[in-house]
XYZ file of N, CA, C and O in Angstrom:
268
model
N 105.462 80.131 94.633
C 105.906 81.472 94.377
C 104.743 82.236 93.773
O 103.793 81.711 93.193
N 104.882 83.242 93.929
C 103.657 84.207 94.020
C 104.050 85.718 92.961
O 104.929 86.560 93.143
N 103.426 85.658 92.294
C 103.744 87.079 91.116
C 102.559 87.745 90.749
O 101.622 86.996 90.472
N 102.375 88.838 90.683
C 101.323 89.592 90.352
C 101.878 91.270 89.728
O 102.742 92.003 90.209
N 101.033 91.474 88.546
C 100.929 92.565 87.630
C 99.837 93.518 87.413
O 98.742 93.225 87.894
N 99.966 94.613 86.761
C 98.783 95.465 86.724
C 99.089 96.420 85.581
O 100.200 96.948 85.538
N 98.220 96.661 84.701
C 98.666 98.109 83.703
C 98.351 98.964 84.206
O 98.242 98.884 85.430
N 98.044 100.211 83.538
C 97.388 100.218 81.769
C 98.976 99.773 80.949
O 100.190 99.763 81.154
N 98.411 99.589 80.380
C 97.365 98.814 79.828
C 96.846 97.361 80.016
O 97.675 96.469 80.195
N 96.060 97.194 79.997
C 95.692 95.455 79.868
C 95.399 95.431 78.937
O 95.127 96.400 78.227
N 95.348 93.562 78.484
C 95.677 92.909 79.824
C 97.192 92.357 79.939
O 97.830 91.740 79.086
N 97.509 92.678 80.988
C 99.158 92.105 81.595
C 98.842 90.569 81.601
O 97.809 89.976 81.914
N 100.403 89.979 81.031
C 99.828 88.424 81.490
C 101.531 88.238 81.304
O 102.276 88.867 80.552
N 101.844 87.199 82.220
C 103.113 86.801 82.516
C 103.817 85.482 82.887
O 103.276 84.492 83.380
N 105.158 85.641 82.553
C 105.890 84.416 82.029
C 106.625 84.191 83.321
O 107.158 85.125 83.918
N 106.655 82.823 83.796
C 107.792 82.222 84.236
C 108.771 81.889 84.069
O 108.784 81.075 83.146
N 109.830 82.092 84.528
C 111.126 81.531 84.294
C 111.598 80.702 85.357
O 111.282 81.020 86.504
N 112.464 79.461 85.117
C 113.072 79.012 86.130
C 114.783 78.333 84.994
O 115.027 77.482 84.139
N 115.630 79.594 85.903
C 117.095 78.987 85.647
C 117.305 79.852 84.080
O 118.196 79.640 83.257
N 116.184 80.870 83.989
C 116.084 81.534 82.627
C 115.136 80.789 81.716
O 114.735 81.465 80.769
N 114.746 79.712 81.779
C 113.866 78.995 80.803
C 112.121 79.133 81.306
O 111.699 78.919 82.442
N 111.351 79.526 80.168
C 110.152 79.683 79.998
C 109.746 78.103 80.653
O 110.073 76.958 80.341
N 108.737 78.772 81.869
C 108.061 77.633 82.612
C 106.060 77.108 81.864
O 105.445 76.052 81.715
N 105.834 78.274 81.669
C 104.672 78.692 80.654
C 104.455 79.754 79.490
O 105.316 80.552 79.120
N 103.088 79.634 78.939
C 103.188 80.387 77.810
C 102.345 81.938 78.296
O 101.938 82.273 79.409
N 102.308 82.450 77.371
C 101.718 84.017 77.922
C 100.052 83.806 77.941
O 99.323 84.477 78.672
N 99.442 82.513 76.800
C 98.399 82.069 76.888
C 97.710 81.467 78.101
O 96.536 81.672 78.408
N 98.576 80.700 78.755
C 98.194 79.687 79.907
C 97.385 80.660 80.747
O 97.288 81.847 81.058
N 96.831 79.385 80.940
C 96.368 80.378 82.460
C 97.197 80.631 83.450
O 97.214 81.759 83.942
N 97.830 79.866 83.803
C 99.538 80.151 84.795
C 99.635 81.727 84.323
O 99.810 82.589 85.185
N 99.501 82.128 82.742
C 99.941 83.576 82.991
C 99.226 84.502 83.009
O 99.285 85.593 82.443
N 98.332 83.945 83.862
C 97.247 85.156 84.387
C 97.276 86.208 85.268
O 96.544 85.669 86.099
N 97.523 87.244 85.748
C 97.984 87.953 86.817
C 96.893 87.773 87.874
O 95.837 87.949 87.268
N 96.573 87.449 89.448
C 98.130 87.226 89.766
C 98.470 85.563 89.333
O 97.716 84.955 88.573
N 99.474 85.048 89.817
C 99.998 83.716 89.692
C 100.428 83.221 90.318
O 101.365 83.756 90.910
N 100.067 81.883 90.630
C 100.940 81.312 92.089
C 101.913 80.058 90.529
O 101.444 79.610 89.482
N 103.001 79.956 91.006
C 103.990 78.660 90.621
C 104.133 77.799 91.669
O 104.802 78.193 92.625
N 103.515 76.409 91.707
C 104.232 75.871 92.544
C 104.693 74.661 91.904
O 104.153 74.013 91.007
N 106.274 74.377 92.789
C 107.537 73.822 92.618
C 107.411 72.461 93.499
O 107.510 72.471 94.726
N 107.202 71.389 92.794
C 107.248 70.159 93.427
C 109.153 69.545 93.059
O 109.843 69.925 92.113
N 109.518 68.651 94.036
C 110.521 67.865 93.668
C 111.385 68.646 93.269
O 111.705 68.331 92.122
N 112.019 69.651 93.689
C 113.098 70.400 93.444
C 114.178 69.816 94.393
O 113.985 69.717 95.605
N 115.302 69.443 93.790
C 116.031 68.700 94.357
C 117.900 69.411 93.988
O 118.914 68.718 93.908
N 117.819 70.799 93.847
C 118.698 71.591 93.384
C 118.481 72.909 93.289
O 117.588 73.416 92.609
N 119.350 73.548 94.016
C 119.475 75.204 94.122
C 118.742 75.777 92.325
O 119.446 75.662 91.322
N 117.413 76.307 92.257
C 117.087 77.050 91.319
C 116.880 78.542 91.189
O 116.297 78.974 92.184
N 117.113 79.310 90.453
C 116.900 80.408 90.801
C 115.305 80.665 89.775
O 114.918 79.953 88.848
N 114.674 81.843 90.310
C 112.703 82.181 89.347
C 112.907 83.367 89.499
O 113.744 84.032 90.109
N 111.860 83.621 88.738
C 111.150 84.984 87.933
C 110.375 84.894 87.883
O 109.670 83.909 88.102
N 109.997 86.494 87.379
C 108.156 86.128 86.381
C 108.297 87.297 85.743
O 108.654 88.258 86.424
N 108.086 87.457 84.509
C 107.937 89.035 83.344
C 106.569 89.389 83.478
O 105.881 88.426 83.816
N 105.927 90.479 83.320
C 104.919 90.610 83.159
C 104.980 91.725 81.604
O 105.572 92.781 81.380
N 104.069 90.867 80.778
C 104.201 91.227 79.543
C 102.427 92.425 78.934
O 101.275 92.034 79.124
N 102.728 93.530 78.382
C 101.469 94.231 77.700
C 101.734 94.956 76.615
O 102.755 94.764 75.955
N 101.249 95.452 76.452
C 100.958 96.180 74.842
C 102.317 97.096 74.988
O 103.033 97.142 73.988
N 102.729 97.829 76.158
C 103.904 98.710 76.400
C 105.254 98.127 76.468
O 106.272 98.813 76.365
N 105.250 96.902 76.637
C 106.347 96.243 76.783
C 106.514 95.186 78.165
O 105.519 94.716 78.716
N 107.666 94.946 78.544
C 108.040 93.968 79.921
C 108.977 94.491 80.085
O 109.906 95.005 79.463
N 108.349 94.149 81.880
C 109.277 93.879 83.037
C 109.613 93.249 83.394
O 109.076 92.293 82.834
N 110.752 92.616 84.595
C 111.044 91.616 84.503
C 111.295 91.929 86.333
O 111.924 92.911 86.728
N 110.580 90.740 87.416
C 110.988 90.717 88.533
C 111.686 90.565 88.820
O 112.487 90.065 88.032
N 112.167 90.842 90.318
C 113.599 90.323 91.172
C 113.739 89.222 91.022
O 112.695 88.572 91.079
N 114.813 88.573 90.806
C 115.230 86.729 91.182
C 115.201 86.117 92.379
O 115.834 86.476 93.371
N 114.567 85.314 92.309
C 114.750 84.575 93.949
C 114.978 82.927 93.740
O 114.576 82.084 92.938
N 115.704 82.945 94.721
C 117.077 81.330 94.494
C 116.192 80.199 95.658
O 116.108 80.371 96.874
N 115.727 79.288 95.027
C 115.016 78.261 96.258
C 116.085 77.472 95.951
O 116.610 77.260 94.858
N 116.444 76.913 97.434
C 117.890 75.943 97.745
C 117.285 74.777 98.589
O 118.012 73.873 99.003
């Protein structure tokens, strides 16, 4: 899965979610804009995200359900 952000302001850096639970931290490099997640061994309908977080606040992407 694929997420990408942009300000102003920077720098944007953003969180994963899977099922609502934080997949990384805003530090990681995972939350670097852009970001690929990839999902090994999923063996159950999950639903993801990604926030993209800056000095102005967050957004929060569409959900998308891998089955």
């Amino acid at each position: 899965l694929r997420c990408s952000a942009r300000g102003p302001p920077e720098p944007v850096r953003l969180l994963w979610l899977r099922d609502g639970t934080p997949q990384n931290g805003l530090g990681d490099p995972l939350g670097r804009s852009p970001s690929t997640l990839r999902v090994a061994g999923l063996n159950r309908s999950s639903s993801f995200s990604c926030e993209a977080h800056n000095d102005r606040g967050v957004t929060t992407s569409r959900t998308a359900t891998v089955t």
